[in-house]
Coordinates of C-alpha atoms in Angstrom, one line a residue:
Chain V
M25 CA -7.1 47.0 3.2
S26 CA -3.8 48.7 2.7
A27 CA -4.1 50.9 -0.3
Y28 CA -1.4 50.9 -3.0
L29 CA -3.1 53.4 -5.1
E30 CA -5.4 55.8 -3.4
L31 CA -7.6 58.5 -5.0
Q32 CA -8.8 61.1 -2.5
G33 CA -11.6 63.5 -3.3
I34 CA -10.9 63.8 -7.0
R35 CA -12.8 66.6 -8.6
K36 CA -12.8 67.6 -12.2
Q37 CA -14.9 70.2 -14.1
F38 CA -15.1 70.8 -17.8
G39 CA -16.7 74.2 -18.2
D40 CA -19.8 74.1 -16.0
A41 CA -20.1 70.4 -16.0
N42 CA -18.9 68.4 -13.0
V43 CA -17.3 65.4 -14.6
L44 CA -15.9 64.0 -11.3
N45 CA -17.5 64.8 -7.9
H46 CA -15.0 64.1 -5.1
V47 CA -14.3 60.6 -6.1
N48 CA -12.6 58.3 -3.5
L49 CA -11.1 55.0 -4.4
K50 CA -8.6 52.7 -2.7
I51 CA -6.9 49.9 -4.6
A52 CA -4.7 47.2 -3.1
E53 CA -1.5 46.0 -4.7
G54 CA -2.2 43.4 -7.3
E55 CA -5.9 44.1 -7.4
M56 CA -7.9 44.5 -10.6
V57 CA -10.6 47.1 -10.2
T58 CA -13.1 47.9 -12.9
L59 CA -14.7 51.3 -13.4
L60 CA -18.0 50.5 -15.0
G61 CA -20.7 52.9 -16.2
P62 CA -22.5 54.4 -19.1
S63 CA -20.7 56.7 -21.5
G64 CA -20.2 60.2 -20.0
C65 CA -20.2 58.9 -16.4
G66 CA -16.6 60.1 -15.9
K67 CA -14.9 56.7 -15.8
S68 CA -12.4 57.4 -18.6
T69 CA -11.8 60.9 -17.3
L70 CA -10.9 59.4 -13.9
L71 CA -8.5 57.0 -15.6
R72 CA -6.9 59.9 -17.5
C73 CA -6.5 61.8 -14.3
V74 CA -4.6 58.9 -12.7
A75 CA -2.4 58.7 -15.8
G76 CA -1.8 62.5 -15.7
L77 CA -3.2 63.1 -19.1
T78 CA -6.0 65.2 -17.6
E79 CA -5.3 67.6 -14.8
I80 CA -7.5 67.4 -11.7
D81 CA -9.1 70.5 -10.1
E82 CA -8.9 69.1 -6.6
G83 CA -7.8 66.0 -4.7
Q84 CA -4.9 63.7 -4.1
I85 CA -3.5 60.7 -6.0
I86 CA -1.3 58.6 -3.8
L87 CA 0.7 55.9 -5.4
A88 CA 3.0 53.8 -3.2
Q89 CA 2.9 56.4 -0.5
K90 CA 3.8 59.2 -2.9
N91 CA 1.5 62.0 -4.0
I92 CA 1.8 62.0 -7.8
V93 CA -0.6 64.9 -8.7
H94 CA 2.2 67.1 -9.8
V95 CA 4.3 64.4 -11.4
P96 CA 4.2 64.6 -15.3
P97 CA 2.8 61.5 -17.0
R98 CA 6.2 60.3 -18.2
N99 CA 7.5 60.0 -14.6
R100 CA 4.4 58.5 -13.0
E101 CA 5.4 54.9 -13.8
I102 CA 1.9 54.2 -15.0
G103 CA 1.2 52.1 -18.1
M104 CA -1.9 52.6 -20.2
V105 CA -3.6 50.8 -23.0
F106 CA -6.1 52.7 -25.2
Q107 CA -9.2 51.7 -27.0
S108 CA -7.5 52.8 -30.3
Y109 CA -4.3 50.8 -29.4
G110 CA -2.1 53.8 -29.8
L111 CA 0.7 51.8 -31.5
F112 CA 3.3 53.7 -33.4
P113 CA 2.7 52.9 -37.1
N114 CA 6.3 53.8 -38.1
M115 CA 7.8 51.1 -35.7
T116 CA 7.8 47.4 -35.8
V117 CA 6.2 45.3 -33.1
S118 CA 9.4 44.9 -31.2
E119 CA 10.4 48.5 -31.7
N120 CA 7.0 49.5 -30.2
I121 CA 7.6 47.3 -27.2
E122 CA 11.1 48.5 -26.7
Y123 CA 10.3 52.2 -27.0
G124 CA 9.6 52.8 -23.3
M125 CA 12.7 51.0 -22.3
K126 CA 14.7 53.0 -24.8
M127 CA 13.4 56.2 -23.4
R128 CA 14.5 55.0 -20.0
G129 CA 18.0 54.3 -21.2
A130 CA 18.0 50.5 -21.1
S131 CA 20.7 48.7 -23.1
K132 CA 20.0 47.0 -26.4
E133 CA 20.5 43.5 -25.0
E134 CA 18.2 44.3 -22.0
R135 CA 15.5 45.6 -24.3
R136 CA 15.8 42.7 -26.6
K137 CA 15.5 40.2 -23.8
R138 CA 12.5 41.9 -22.2
S139 CA 10.6 42.3 -25.5
D140 CA 11.3 38.6 -26.3
E141 CA 9.8 37.6 -23.0
L142 CA 6.7 39.7 -23.4
L143 CA 6.2 38.6 -27.0
A144 CA 6.2 35.0 -25.8
I145 CA 3.6 35.9 -23.1
V146 CA 1.2 37.6 -25.6
D147 CA 2.0 34.8 -28.1
L148 CA 3.3 37.0 -30.9
E149 CA 6.9 35.8 -31.2
D150 CA 6.6 35.4 -35.0
K151 CA 5.3 38.9 -35.5
R152 CA 8.2 40.8 -34.0
H153 CA 9.2 42.4 -37.3
H154 CA 5.7 43.2 -38.5
Y155 CA 4.3 46.7 -38.5
P156 CA 1.1 47.3 -36.6
R157 CA -1.0 47.7 -39.7
Q158 CA -0.1 44.1 -40.7
L159 CA -1.7 42.8 -37.5
S160 CA -5.4 42.2 -36.6
G161 CA -7.1 44.4 -34.0
G162 CA -6.7 41.7 -31.3
Q163 CA -3.0 41.3 -32.0
Q164 CA -2.4 45.0 -32.0
Q165 CA -4.1 45.3 -28.6
R166 CA -1.8 42.5 -27.3
V167 CA 1.2 44.4 -28.5
A168 CA -0.1 47.5 -26.8
L169 CA -0.5 45.5 -23.6
A170 CA 3.1 44.1 -23.9
R171 CA 4.4 47.6 -24.6
S172 CA 2.9 49.1 -21.5
L173 CA 4.1 46.1 -19.4
A174 CA 7.7 46.4 -20.8
V175 CA 8.5 49.3 -18.5
Q176 CA 7.3 47.5 -15.4
P177 CA 4.7 50.2 -14.4
K178 CA 3.4 50.3 -10.9
V179 CA -0.2 50.6 -12.1
L180 CA -1.7 49.5 -15.4
L181 CA -4.7 51.4 -16.8
L182 CA -6.9 49.8 -19.5
D183 CA -9.2 52.3 -21.2
E184 CA -11.9 50.2 -22.9
P185 CA -9.2 48.0 -24.4
L186 CA -11.7 45.6 -25.9
S187 CA -14.4 47.9 -27.3
A188 CA -13.0 48.1 -30.8
L189 CA -12.8 44.4 -31.2
D190 CA -15.3 41.9 -32.4
A191 CA -17.2 39.7 -29.9
K192 CA -15.2 36.5 -30.3
I193 CA -11.8 38.2 -29.9
R194 CA -13.2 40.3 -27.0
K195 CA -14.1 37.2 -25.0
S196 CA -10.7 35.5 -25.5
L197 CA -8.7 38.6 -24.9
R198 CA -10.4 39.6 -21.7
T199 CA -9.5 36.2 -20.2
E200 CA -5.9 36.6 -21.5
I201 CA -5.7 40.1 -19.9
R202 CA -6.9 38.7 -16.6
E203 CA -4.3 35.9 -16.7
I204 CA -1.5 38.3 -17.5
Q205 CA -2.6 40.6 -14.8
K206 CA -2.5 37.8 -12.2
R207 CA 0.8 36.5 -13.5
F208 CA 2.5 39.9 -13.0
N209 CA 0.4 40.7 -9.9
M210 CA -0.3 44.0 -11.6
T211 CA -2.4 46.6 -9.9
T212 CA -4.9 47.4 -12.7
I213 CA -7.8 49.7 -13.4
F214 CA -10.0 48.5 -16.2
V215 CA -12.6 50.8 -17.7
T216 CA -15.5 49.4 -19.5
H217 CA -19.2 50.1 -20.3
D218 CA -19.9 46.3 -20.6
Q219 CA -21.2 44.9 -17.3
E220 CA -20.5 41.3 -18.4
E221 CA -16.9 42.2 -19.1
A222 CA -16.6 43.9 -15.7
L223 CA -18.1 40.9 -13.8
I224 CA -15.8 38.5 -15.5
V225 CA -12.4 40.1 -15.2
S226 CA -12.4 42.0 -12.0
D227 CA -11.7 41.5 -8.3
R228 CA -13.8 44.5 -7.6
V229 CA -16.3 46.6 -9.6
C230 CA -17.0 50.3 -9.1
L231 CA -20.2 51.3 -10.8
M232 CA -20.1 55.0 -11.8
N233 CA -22.8 57.4 -12.7
K234 CA -22.6 61.2 -13.2
G235 CA -19.2 61.6 -11.8
N236 CA -19.7 59.5 -8.7
I237 CA -19.0 55.9 -7.7
V238 CA -22.5 54.8 -6.9
Q239 CA -21.7 51.3 -5.7
E240 CA -18.6 49.2 -5.3
G241 CA -18.0 45.6 -4.4
T242 CA -17.2 42.2 -5.6
P243 CA -18.8 41.2 -8.9
E244 CA -21.0 38.8 -6.9
A245 CA -22.2 41.6 -4.6
I246 CA -22.8 44.1 -7.3
Y247 CA -24.8 41.6 -9.3
T248 CA -26.9 40.2 -6.6
T249 CA -27.6 43.2 -4.4
P250 CA -27.9 46.4 -6.4
R251 CA -28.3 49.3 -4.0
T252 CA -30.1 51.7 -6.2
E253 CA -32.4 51.7 -9.2
F254 CA -29.6 52.9 -11.5
V255 CA -27.4 50.0 -10.5
A256 CA -30.2 47.5 -10.9
R257 CA -31.0 48.8 -14.4
F258 CA -27.4 49.0 -15.4
M259 CA -26.5 45.5 -14.3
G260 CA -29.1 44.4 -16.8
S261 CA -32.3 42.4 -17.0
Y262 CA -33.5 43.2 -13.5
N263 CA -37.3 43.9 -13.2
V264 CA -37.3 47.3 -11.7
L265 CA -40.7 48.0 -10.1
T266 CA -42.4 51.0 -8.6
R267 CA -44.2 50.9 -5.3
P268 CA -47.7 50.7 -6.8
E269 CA -46.5 47.9 -9.1
V270 CA -45.2 46.0 -6.1
L271 CA -48.4 46.5 -4.2
S272 CA -50.5 45.2 -7.1
L273 CA -48.3 42.1 -7.4
F274 CA -47.7 41.3 -3.7
G275 CA -50.7 43.0 -2.1
Q276 CA -48.5 44.5 0.6
V277 CA -44.9 45.5 1.2
D278 CA -43.0 45.9 4.5
S279 CA -40.7 48.8 3.7
G280 CA -40.9 52.5 2.8
S281 CA -38.9 52.1 -0.4
E282 CA -40.2 53.7 -3.6
S283 CA -38.5 51.3 -6.0
F284 CA -37.8 47.6 -6.0
A285 CA -36.1 45.0 -8.1
I286 CA -36.4 41.3 -8.7
R287 CA -34.2 39.1 -10.9
P288 CA -35.9 37.5 -13.9
E289 CA -34.8 34.1 -12.8
S290 CA -36.4 34.4 -9.4
V291 CA -39.8 34.6 -10.9
V292 CA -41.2 31.2 -11.8
L293 CA -43.6 30.6 -14.7
L294 CA -46.2 28.0 -13.6
S295 CA -48.0 25.3 -15.7
E296 CA -51.4 23.9 -14.6
E297 CA -49.8 21.1 -12.5
T298 CA -47.1 23.2 -10.9
R299 CA -49.6 25.9 -10.1
S300 CA -51.5 23.6 -7.7
E301 CA -48.2 22.5 -6.2
A302 CA -47.1 26.0 -5.6
I303 CA -50.2 26.9 -3.6
G304 CA -49.4 26.9 0.1
T305 CA -45.7 27.4 -0.3
G306 CA -45.9 31.0 0.8
K307 CA -45.3 32.3 -2.7
H308 CA -47.5 34.9 -4.3
I309 CA -49.3 33.4 -7.3
V310 CA -50.5 35.9 -9.8
D311 CA -52.3 35.3 -13.1
G312 CA -51.3 36.9 -16.3
T313 CA -50.7 36.6 -20.0
V314 CA -47.5 35.9 -22.0
H315 CA -46.6 38.8 -24.3
S316 CA -43.6 37.3 -26.0
T317 CA -41.1 34.5 -25.7
T318 CA -37.4 34.8 -26.8
I319 CA -34.8 32.1 -27.0
L320 CA -31.4 33.3 -25.7
G321 CA -29.6 30.0 -26.3
N322 CA -29.8 28.1 -23.0
V323 CA -32.3 30.5 -21.5
L324 CA -35.9 31.2 -22.5
R325 CA -37.0 34.8 -21.8
Y326 CA -40.7 35.5 -21.4
S327 CA -42.3 38.8 -21.2
V328 CA -45.4 38.5 -19.0
L329 CA -48.1 40.9 -18.2
A330 CA -49.4 40.1 -14.7
A331 CA -51.6 42.3 -12.5
G332 CA -51.0 45.2 -14.9
V333 CA -47.2 44.9 -14.5
R334 CA -44.8 43.9 -17.3
L335 CA -42.3 41.4 -16.0
T336 CA -39.3 39.7 -17.6
I337 CA -38.9 36.0 -16.6
D338 CA -36.0 33.8 -17.4
A339 CA -36.2 30.0 -17.4
L340 CA -33.7 27.3 -18.4
N341 CA -34.4 26.2 -21.9
D342 CA -34.8 22.5 -21.5
S343 CA -37.5 19.8 -22.1
R344 CA -39.5 20.8 -19.1
S345 CA -39.7 24.5 -19.9
L346 CA -43.1 25.8 -20.8
R347 CA -43.8 26.5 -24.5
V348 CA -46.5 29.1 -24.6
G349 CA -47.9 31.1 -27.4
Q350 CA -48.5 34.8 -27.4
N351 CA -51.4 36.0 -25.2
S352 CA -51.8 32.6 -23.6
P353 CA -52.9 32.8 -20.0
V354 CA -50.3 31.8 -17.4
S355 CA -49.6 32.0 -13.7
I356 CA -46.4 33.2 -12.0
A357 CA -45.0 32.5 -8.6
L358 CA -43.2 35.4 -6.8
D359 CA -41.1 35.0 -3.7
A360 CA -41.2 38.1 -1.5
S361 CA -37.8 37.3 0.0
R362 CA -36.3 37.8 -3.4
L363 CA -37.6 41.3 -3.8
L364 CA -34.8 43.8 -3.4
H365 CA -35.6 47.1 -1.8
L366 CA -33.7 49.9 -3.5
E367 CA -32.4 53.1 -2.1
K368 CA -33.1 56.5 -3.5
E369 CA -30.7 57.7 -6.1
G370 CA -27.7 59.6 -4.6
A371 CA -28.5 58.5 -1.0
Chain M
M5 CA -6.4 43.9 -52.1
E6 CA -7.4 40.7 -53.9
N7 CA -11.1 41.2 -53.8
V8 CA -11.3 44.4 -55.6
K9 CA -13.9 44.1 -58.4
K10 CA -12.6 44.3 -61.9
A11 CA -13.5 47.7 -63.4
G12 CA -16.4 47.4 -65.9
W13 CA -16.4 49.1 -69.3
T14 CA -18.5 52.0 -68.0
H15 CA -15.8 52.8 -65.5
R16 CA -13.1 52.6 -68.1
V17 CA -15.0 54.9 -70.4
V18 CA -15.5 57.5 -67.6
V19 CA -11.8 57.4 -66.7
T20 CA -10.8 57.6 -70.4
V21 CA -13.0 60.6 -71.0
L22 CA -11.6 62.3 -67.9
M23 CA -8.0 61.6 -69.0
V24 CA -8.7 63.0 -72.5
Y25 CA -10.3 66.0 -71.0
L26 CA -7.4 66.7 -68.7
L27 CA -4.6 65.8 -71.1
L28 CA -5.8 67.0 -74.4
P29 CA -5.0 70.7 -73.8
L30 CA -1.6 69.7 -72.5
L31 CA -0.9 67.6 -75.5
A32 CA -2.0 70.5 -77.8
T33 CA 0.3 72.9 -76.0
F34 CA 3.1 70.3 -76.2
L35 CA 2.7 69.9 -80.0
Y36 CA 2.4 73.7 -80.5
A37 CA 5.7 74.2 -78.7
F38 CA 7.4 72.0 -81.3
A39 CA 5.5 73.2 -84.3
K40 CA 6.9 75.3 -87.1
E41 CA 3.8 75.6 -89.2
W42 CA 0.4 74.4 -88.1
Q43 CA -2.5 75.9 -89.9
A44 CA -4.8 73.7 -92.0
T45 CA -3.8 70.2 -90.8
I46 CA -4.6 68.0 -87.8
L47 CA -0.9 67.6 -86.9
P48 CA 1.8 70.3 -87.5
E49 CA 3.3 70.3 -91.0
R50 CA 6.8 71.0 -89.9
W51 CA 8.6 70.6 -86.6
T52 CA 11.2 72.7 -84.9
L53 CA 13.2 73.2 -81.7
E54 CA 13.5 76.8 -82.5
W55 CA 11.2 78.0 -79.7
F56 CA 13.0 76.0 -77.1
S57 CA 16.4 77.1 -78.2
Q58 CA 15.1 80.7 -78.2
L59 CA 13.7 80.2 -74.7
F60 CA 16.8 78.6 -73.2
G61 CA 19.0 81.1 -75.0
D62 CA 17.2 83.8 -73.1
V63 CA 18.9 84.5 -69.7
R64 CA 15.7 86.1 -68.4
F65 CA 13.8 82.8 -68.7
L66 CA 16.3 80.7 -66.6
D67 CA 16.5 83.7 -64.2
A68 CA 12.7 83.8 -63.8
L69 CA 12.5 80.1 -63.4
W70 CA 15.2 80.2 -60.6
K71 CA 13.5 83.2 -59.0
S72 CA 10.1 81.5 -58.9
F73 CA 11.7 78.4 -57.5
Y74 CA 13.5 80.0 -54.6
L75 CA 10.7 82.4 -53.7
C76 CA 8.2 79.5 -53.6
A77 CA 10.7 77.3 -51.8
I78 CA 11.3 79.9 -49.1
S79 CA 7.6 80.6 -48.7
V80 CA 6.7 77.0 -48.4
A81 CA 9.6 76.3 -46.0
L82 CA 8.7 79.3 -43.9
S83 CA 5.1 78.1 -43.8
L84 CA 6.2 74.6 -42.8
V85 CA 8.4 75.9 -40.0
V86 CA 5.6 78.1 -38.6
M87 CA 2.5 75.9 -39.3
L88 CA 3.8 72.5 -38.3
P89 CA 4.3 73.3 -34.6
A90 CA 1.3 75.7 -34.6
V91 CA -1.2 73.2 -36.0
F92 CA 0.3 70.5 -33.8
V93 CA -0.2 72.6 -30.7
I94 CA -3.7 73.6 -31.6
T95 CA -4.8 70.1 -32.5
V96 CA -3.3 68.5 -29.5
Y97 CA -3.6 71.0 -26.7
F98 CA -6.2 73.6 -27.8
P99 CA -8.8 71.7 -29.8
K100 CA -11.3 74.4 -28.8
W101 CA -9.5 76.8 -31.1
E102 CA -10.0 74.6 -34.1
S103 CA -13.3 76.1 -35.3
F104 CA -11.8 79.6 -35.0
M105 CA -8.7 78.5 -37.0
K106 CA -10.9 76.9 -39.6
G107 CA -12.5 80.2 -40.2
I108 CA -9.2 82.1 -40.3
V109 CA -7.5 79.8 -42.8
V110 CA -10.2 80.1 -45.4
L111 CA -10.0 83.9 -45.5
P112 CA -7.5 83.9 -48.3
Y113 CA -10.2 82.3 -50.5
A114 CA -12.7 84.9 -49.5
V115 CA -10.5 87.9 -50.5
P116 CA -10.0 88.2 -54.3
G117 CA -6.3 88.5 -55.3
V118 CA -6.7 92.0 -56.7
V119 CA -8.3 93.3 -53.5
A120 CA -5.6 91.6 -51.4
A121 CA -2.8 93.0 -53.6
V122 CA -4.2 96.6 -53.5
G123 CA -4.6 96.4 -49.7
L124 CA -1.2 95.0 -49.1
I125 CA 0.5 97.6 -51.3
R126 CA -1.3 100.4 -49.4
A127 CA -0.5 99.0 -46.0
Y128 CA 3.2 98.3 -46.7
S129 CA 4.3 101.2 -48.9
Q130 CA 4.6 103.6 -46.0
G131 CA 5.1 103.6 -42.3
P132 CA 7.5 101.4 -40.3
I133 CA 7.3 98.4 -42.6
N134 CA 8.0 99.8 -46.0
I135 CA 8.5 96.7 -48.1
A136 CA 6.2 97.2 -51.1
G137 CA 7.7 95.9 -54.3
T138 CA 10.3 93.7 -52.5
A139 CA 10.6 90.0 -52.2
Y140 CA 9.6 90.2 -48.5
I141 CA 6.1 91.4 -49.3
L142 CA 5.8 88.6 -51.8
I143 CA 6.9 85.9 -49.4
G144 CA 4.5 87.3 -46.8
A145 CA 1.6 87.2 -49.3
Y146 CA 2.6 83.7 -50.5
F147 CA 2.5 82.5 -46.9
I148 CA -1.1 83.6 -46.6
V149 CA -2.1 82.2 -50.0
I150 CA -1.0 78.7 -49.0
L151 CA -2.3 78.9 -45.5
P152 CA -5.5 76.8 -46.2
Y153 CA -3.5 74.0 -47.9
M154 CA -0.9 73.8 -45.2
Y155 CA -3.4 74.0 -42.3
Q156 CA -5.8 71.4 -43.7
G157 CA -3.0 69.1 -44.8
I158 CA -1.2 69.1 -41.5
R159 CA -4.4 68.9 -39.5
N160 CA -5.8 66.0 -41.5
S161 CA -2.5 64.1 -41.2
L162 CA -2.5 64.6 -37.4
L163 CA -6.1 63.4 -37.1
T164 CA -5.6 60.4 -39.4
V165 CA -2.8 59.0 -37.3
S166 CA -4.7 59.9 -34.0
A167 CA -1.7 62.1 -33.0
V168 CA -3.2 62.7 -29.5
D169 CA -3.3 59.0 -28.7
L170 CA 0.2 58.5 -30.1
L171 CA 1.6 61.4 -28.1
H172 CA -0.1 60.2 -24.9
S173 CA 1.2 56.7 -25.4
A174 CA 4.7 57.9 -25.9
E175 CA 4.5 60.2 -22.9
L176 CA 3.3 57.5 -20.6
L177 CA 6.2 55.3 -21.9
G178 CA 8.6 58.0 -20.6
A179 CA 9.2 60.2 -23.7
T180 CA 9.4 64.0 -23.3
Q181 CA 6.9 65.9 -25.5
T182 CA 9.6 67.0 -27.9
R183 CA 11.0 63.5 -28.2
A184 CA 7.6 62.1 -28.8
F185 CA 7.0 64.7 -31.5
I186 CA 10.2 63.9 -33.3
N187 CA 10.2 60.1 -33.2
V188 CA 6.5 59.3 -33.1
I189 CA 4.4 62.1 -34.6
L190 CA 6.7 63.5 -37.3
P191 CA 7.5 60.2 -39.1
N192 CA 3.8 59.3 -39.2
I193 CA 2.5 62.6 -40.6
W194 CA 5.3 63.0 -43.1
P195 CA 3.4 61.7 -46.2
G196 CA 0.6 64.2 -45.5
I197 CA 3.1 67.0 -45.1
I198 CA 4.8 66.1 -48.4
T199 CA 1.5 66.3 -50.2
S200 CA 0.5 69.7 -48.7
T201 CA 4.0 71.0 -49.5
L202 CA 3.8 69.9 -53.1
L203 CA 0.3 71.3 -53.5
S204 CA 1.3 74.6 -52.0
F205 CA 4.4 74.8 -54.1
S206 CA 2.5 74.2 -57.3
V207 CA -0.2 76.7 -56.4
L208 CA 2.5 79.4 -55.8
F209 CA 4.4 78.5 -58.9
G210 CA 1.3 79.1 -61.0
E211 CA 0.3 82.3 -59.1
F212 CA 0.1 85.4 -61.3
V213 CA -2.4 88.1 -60.1
L214 CA -0.8 88.8 -56.7
T215 CA 2.7 88.4 -57.9
N216 CA 2.3 90.7 -60.9
M217 CA 0.5 93.4 -58.9
L218 CA 2.8 93.3 -55.9
V219 CA 6.2 93.0 -57.5
G220 CA 5.6 92.7 -61.3
G221 CA 7.8 95.6 -62.1
H222 CA 10.7 94.6 -59.9
I223 CA 10.8 90.8 -59.7
Q224 CA 10.2 88.6 -62.8
T225 CA 8.8 85.3 -61.8
I226 CA 8.1 82.6 -64.3
Q227 CA 4.5 83.7 -64.5
V228 CA 5.3 87.3 -65.0
Y229 CA 7.8 86.3 -67.7
L230 CA 5.3 84.1 -69.4
Y231 CA 2.7 86.9 -69.4
Q232 CA 5.2 89.3 -70.9
R233 CA 6.2 87.0 -73.8
L234 CA 2.7 85.8 -74.4
G235 CA 2.1 88.6 -76.9
E236 CA 5.3 87.8 -78.9
S237 CA 4.5 84.3 -80.0
G238 CA 2.0 81.6 -79.1
H239 CA 4.7 79.0 -79.8
L240 CA 7.1 80.5 -77.4
A241 CA 4.4 80.7 -74.7
S242 CA 3.6 77.0 -75.3
A243 CA 7.3 76.2 -74.9
I244 CA 7.4 78.2 -71.6
A245 CA 4.3 76.4 -70.3
I246 CA 5.7 73.0 -71.3
S247 CA 9.1 73.7 -69.7
Y248 CA 7.6 74.8 -66.4
F249 CA 5.2 71.9 -66.4
L250 CA 8.1 69.5 -66.8
F251 CA 10.0 71.3 -64.1
I252 CA 7.1 71.0 -61.6
L253 CA 6.7 67.3 -62.6
A254 CA 10.3 66.5 -62.0
L255 CA 10.2 68.3 -58.7
S256 CA 7.1 66.5 -57.5
M257 CA 8.6 63.2 -58.5
I258 CA 11.8 63.9 -56.5
L259 CA 9.8 64.9 -53.4
M260 CA 7.5 61.9 -53.7
K261 CA 10.4 59.5 -54.0
L262 CA 12.0 61.2 -51.0
G263 CA 8.8 60.9 -49.0
Q264 CA 8.5 57.2 -49.8
K265 CA 12.1 56.5 -48.8
M266 CA 11.5 58.1 -45.4
N267 CA 8.3 56.2 -44.9
R268 CA 9.1 52.6 -45.9
G269 CA 7.5 51.6 -42.6
I270 CA 4.2 53.3 -43.3
E271 CA 3.4 52.6 -46.9
G272 CA 5.3 49.4 -47.9

């Protein structure tokens, strides 16, 4: 992969705390990369370092073959959208969008033309003379997006752009952002703490923890093959098991790992008939009791206690799904090939 | 704001009581300033403009009013010129210093006026900076008196508009820091600045203890003048109080109007 933006050994300390530990990252032109992680993992700091809003202690930032570490933010040709929108309240929508072009000395006609184009793209043509406070949160964020695209930056940085919006707007805007990013073939770094958002919008996900990128890969790879316990827990709903727990469920295990993970949909809840069918298929059948059942729309989520281990099990919520009350005895089928062997943290 | 609930009668009563409490003394002063004889009746028996004509006939009154005005104006302007960039720099670039600054700016509250005045006179009546009894020491003291109002006012306006985010947005769009400050930060914090300026001005205009002790014998501000003539006649003092109240009122209204004009984008 030829890197358009390359971060080499970025280190940043705030006081005694290491916020970024020699972070390396290569991003290809037109790629959308997500920095995902819990709050305080350093993802926003990394983004601000790329923008030049935070100085780095060590490392190189190469953008289009040029080291930009000592270039001030205004000359980096990097656009950024903030969680709090950062729109100028004293300017109208079109004045906001044209501000960057004005600073770069573009003519009035040029500015007008470009802002009209962008307003059409973000679907806010009728709001050009409105002030930011007259717009909804979603509209304001679209203006912010248009404003940062107006100056044709080399890289677009999105710092949790959807976190301040309500769920419905968040879902539609993330699709819109992805479409616009593809349309402009814009090299983009998207920061979020929401794993669903990350999986949906990005070409590549970098999961960060404690100032390191702990795993990176396609959304598919990150979701299906978490490397460590942290990744498995963060990507959500994985059953993370210790070695003794795995031994009590499977009887034996052919690896030296200390921790394991299994997806809730790979465990099957058995009824009396299906139990007899399952015998002899090579699956491990364990008896247990249902602790609770939750309906998550099209999915039923059971919490089952089997062989002293609490497991989450997901099943499609249809006519065939098992309706079982609390504390009813059930059996579950476990497939040893679905068990993921996790590496030690930091390995 | 369509869904604001209509105020119930309890709310009205509370507001009315508060207004009466605040305005009654003012009304009494107002009436007293126009009263010729007012002893055994609810309202004055006879009215007169005598006190006002006496007041405005006195050169010292207009002189004191003008002196107060320009001393306060200079102090507030000076404070604005120093504090605006200072608070901006602290809030944006050195947020760690904030807690320290917060402590510093409330010091004027902690030191009683009399103590401050005595200390200042002692410190500045000898040595290299011998300015006791002059307007300079007064302006210096005024600067300190309004420090808390100016600091808090400017800081709160900066925080309210998330100045740091605005500044960063502008910088990433290619603006220099100075340019970003002028066309993005300043227009947005203006309403807050006007309020702190007005508040500071009114506080200084009504200041007496420090003024009287520092420069009472040399410079006659409106408060010093008021104090001197208080003994002569209550009616006259009322007339002075009313005149200066109206003066401040007019000044505030002009400044407010000015602020609104500059911010049609923000309020509107």
